Amino acid sequence: GLLEIKPQLSNLTETEITVPFLTGKLHATYKRVNNRLQHYGFDLPANVSAELHLKVSPSDAVSLNGEKVNTQFGTIRLSPGKNEIELQVNSF
């Protein structure tokens, strides 16, 4: 599937959702820690993968499970299990 998340979620500071699939449940969370730091979490069921489309600027830093992500491709590949994404907004 394709998940598209827009970093500017208005005044929303925190949310979560659970979506049932035939193979289990997808659990997604979002938390805006402050204006420069956002956390996204996706717990995917077995045999379910996804591509996350996260709109960021070239100066922003994105990590997936603690590893830096190259955002040049426009999507982040999510695997079954826990996927923790951190977006550090580096606007000057």
PDB file of C-alpha atoms in Angstrom:
ATOM      1  CA  GLY A   1       0.000   0.000   0.000  1.00  0.00           C
ATOM      2  CA  LEU A   2       0.940   3.652  -0.204  1.00  0.00           C
ATOM      3  CA  LEU A   3       0.713   5.779   2.927  1.00  0.00           C
ATOM      4  CA  GLU A   4       0.900   9.528   2.390  1.00  0.00           C
ATOM      5  CA  ILE A   5       1.525  11.713   5.402  1.00  0.00           C
ATOM      6  CA  LYS A   6       1.690  15.494   5.191  1.00  0.00           C
ATOM      7  CA  PRO A   7       4.061  16.864   7.849  1.00  0.00           C
ATOM      8  CA  GLN A   8       1.861  19.909   8.554  1.00  0.00           C
ATOM      9  CA  LEU A   9      -1.075  18.328  10.349  1.00  0.00           C
ATOM     10  CA  SER A  10      -2.553  21.679  11.427  1.00  0.00           C
ATOM     11  CA  ASN A  11      -2.764  21.917  15.210  1.00  0.00           C
ATOM     12  CA  LEU A  12      -2.761  18.159  15.709  1.00  0.00           C
ATOM     13  CA  THR A  13      -0.135  17.176  18.255  1.00  0.00           C
ATOM     14  CA  GLU A  14      -0.866  13.483  18.732  1.00  0.00           C
ATOM     15  CA  THR A  15      -3.069  10.782  17.228  1.00  0.00           C
ATOM     16  CA  GLU A  16      -3.268   7.041  16.640  1.00  0.00           C
ATOM     17  CA  ILE A  17      -5.338   4.602  14.618  1.00  0.00           C
ATOM     18  CA  THR A  18      -5.697   0.839  14.283  1.00  0.00           C
ATOM     19  CA  VAL A  19      -6.808  -0.648  10.957  1.00  0.00           C
ATOM     20  CA  PRO A  20      -7.715  -4.350  10.627  1.00  0.00           C
ATOM     21  CA  PHE A  21      -6.250  -6.438   7.787  1.00  0.00           C
ATOM     22  CA  LEU A  22      -6.838 -10.106   7.027  1.00  0.00           C
ATOM     23  CA  THR A  23      -3.372 -10.925   8.427  1.00  0.00           C
ATOM     24  CA  GLY A  24      -3.615  -8.716  11.538  1.00  0.00           C
ATOM     25  CA  LYS A  25      -3.874  -5.092  12.583  1.00  0.00           C
ATOM     26  CA  LEU A  26      -1.948  -2.039  11.411  1.00  0.00           C
ATOM     27  CA  HIS A  27      -1.331   0.385  14.261  1.00  0.00           C
ATOM     28  CA  ALA A  28      -0.185   3.917  13.372  1.00  0.00           C
ATOM     29  CA  THR A  29       0.789   6.775  15.677  1.00  0.00           C
ATOM     30  CA  TYR A  30       1.826  10.399  15.225  1.00  0.00           C
ATOM     31  CA  LYS A  31       3.282  12.811  17.757  1.00  0.00           C
ATOM     32  CA  ARG A  32       4.515  16.347  17.220  1.00  0.00           C
ATOM     33  CA  VAL A  33       7.081  16.805  19.957  1.00  0.00           C
ATOM     34  CA  ASN A  34       7.701  20.438  18.969  1.00  0.00           C
ATOM     35  CA  ASN A  35       7.869  22.566  15.805  1.00  0.00           C
ATOM     36  CA  ARG A  36      11.095  20.866  14.717  1.00  0.00           C
ATOM     37  CA  LEU A  37      10.546  17.242  15.759  1.00  0.00           C
ATOM     38  CA  GLN A  38       7.835  14.758  14.754  1.00  0.00           C
ATOM     39  CA  HIS A  39       7.531  11.026  15.467  1.00  0.00           C
ATOM     40  CA  TYR A  40       5.572   8.539  13.348  1.00  0.00           C
ATOM     41  CA  GLY A  41       5.039   4.886  14.232  1.00  0.00           C
ATOM     42  CA  PHE A  42       3.689   2.106  12.055  1.00  0.00           C
ATOM     43  CA  ASP A  43       3.299  -1.430  13.397  1.00  0.00           C
ATOM     44  CA  LEU A  44       2.496  -3.557  10.339  1.00  0.00           C
ATOM     45  CA  PRO A  45       1.117  -7.103  10.483  1.00  0.00           C
ATOM     46  CA  ALA A  46       3.008 -10.085   9.066  1.00  0.00           C
ATOM     47  CA  ASN A  47       3.197 -10.180   5.258  1.00  0.00           C
ATOM     48  CA  VAL A  48       2.212  -6.491   4.995  1.00  0.00           C
ATOM     49  CA  SER A  49       4.670  -3.899   3.734  1.00  0.00           C
ATOM     50  CA  ALA A  50       4.080  -0.297   2.736  1.00  0.00           C
ATOM     51  CA  GLU A  51       5.668   2.759   1.216  1.00  0.00           C
ATOM     52  CA  LEU A  52       5.380   5.921   3.284  1.00  0.00           C
ATOM     53  CA  HIS A  53       5.259   9.156   1.303  1.00  0.00           C
ATOM     54  CA  LEU A  54       6.470  11.828   3.711  1.00  0.00           C
ATOM     55  CA  LYS A  55       6.738  15.347   2.282  1.00  0.00           C
ATOM     56  CA  VAL A  56       9.955  16.860   3.585  1.00  0.00           C
ATOM     57  CA  SER A  57      12.408  19.535   2.506  1.00  0.00           C
ATOM     58  CA  PRO A  58      15.991  18.652   1.474  1.00  0.00           C
ATOM     59  CA  SER A  59      17.396  20.094   4.723  1.00  0.00           C
ATOM     60  CA  ASP A  60      15.182  17.893   6.946  1.00  0.00           C
ATOM     61  CA  ALA A  61      16.602  14.765   8.602  1.00  0.00           C
ATOM     62  CA  VAL A  62      14.553  11.552   8.571  1.00  0.00           C
ATOM     63  CA  SER A  63      15.367   8.288  10.334  1.00  0.00           C
ATOM     64  CA  LEU A  64      13.698   4.861  10.297  1.00  0.00           C
ATOM     65  CA  ASN A  65      14.319   2.733  13.387  1.00  0.00           C
ATOM     66  CA  GLY A  66      17.324   4.923  14.226  1.00  0.00           C
ATOM     67  CA  GLU A  67      18.934   4.718  10.765  1.00  0.00           C
ATOM     68  CA  LYS A  68      19.182   7.786   8.523  1.00  0.00           C
ATOM     69  CA  VAL A  69      16.861   7.627   5.494  1.00  0.00           C
ATOM     70  CA  ASN A  70      17.677   9.010   2.059  1.00  0.00           C
ATOM     71  CA  THR A  71      14.565  11.042   1.234  1.00  0.00           C
ATOM     72  CA  GLN A  72      15.659  11.598  -2.367  1.00  0.00           C
ATOM     73  CA  PHE A  73      13.415   8.732  -3.545  1.00  0.00           C
ATOM     74  CA  GLY A  74      10.256  10.329  -2.156  1.00  0.00           C
ATOM     75  CA  THR A  75       9.063   7.249  -0.234  1.00  0.00           C
ATOM     76  CA  ILE A  76      10.206   5.235   2.767  1.00  0.00           C
ATOM     77  CA  ARG A  77       9.844   1.451   2.616  1.00  0.00           C
ATOM     78  CA  LEU A  78       8.111   0.039   5.704  1.00  0.00           C
ATOM     79  CA  SER A  79       8.449  -3.627   6.651  1.00  0.00           C
ATOM     80  CA  PRO A  80       6.248  -5.919   8.735  1.00  0.00           C
ATOM     81  CA  GLY A  81       6.661  -5.183  12.450  1.00  0.00           C
ATOM     82  CA  LYS A  82       7.610  -1.919  14.108  1.00  0.00           C
ATOM     83  CA  ASN A  83       8.634   1.073  11.977  1.00  0.00           C
ATOM     84  CA  GLU A  84       9.603   4.153  13.992  1.00  0.00           C
ATOM     85  CA  ILE A  85      10.147   7.294  11.902  1.00  0.00           C
ATOM     86  CA  GLU A  86      11.598  10.527  13.228  1.00  0.00           C
ATOM     87  CA  LEU A  87      11.411  13.781  11.251  1.00  0.00           C
ATOM     88  CA  GLN A  88      13.768  16.563  12.304  1.00  0.00           C
ATOM     89  CA  VAL A  89      12.745  19.791  10.557  1.00  0.00           C
ATOM     90  CA  ASN A  90      15.849  21.883   9.856  1.00  0.00           C
ATOM     91  CA  SER A  91      14.411  25.143   8.595  1.00  0.00           C
ATOM     92  CA  PHE A  92      16.769  28.078   8.831  1.00  0.00           C
TER      93      PHE A  92
END
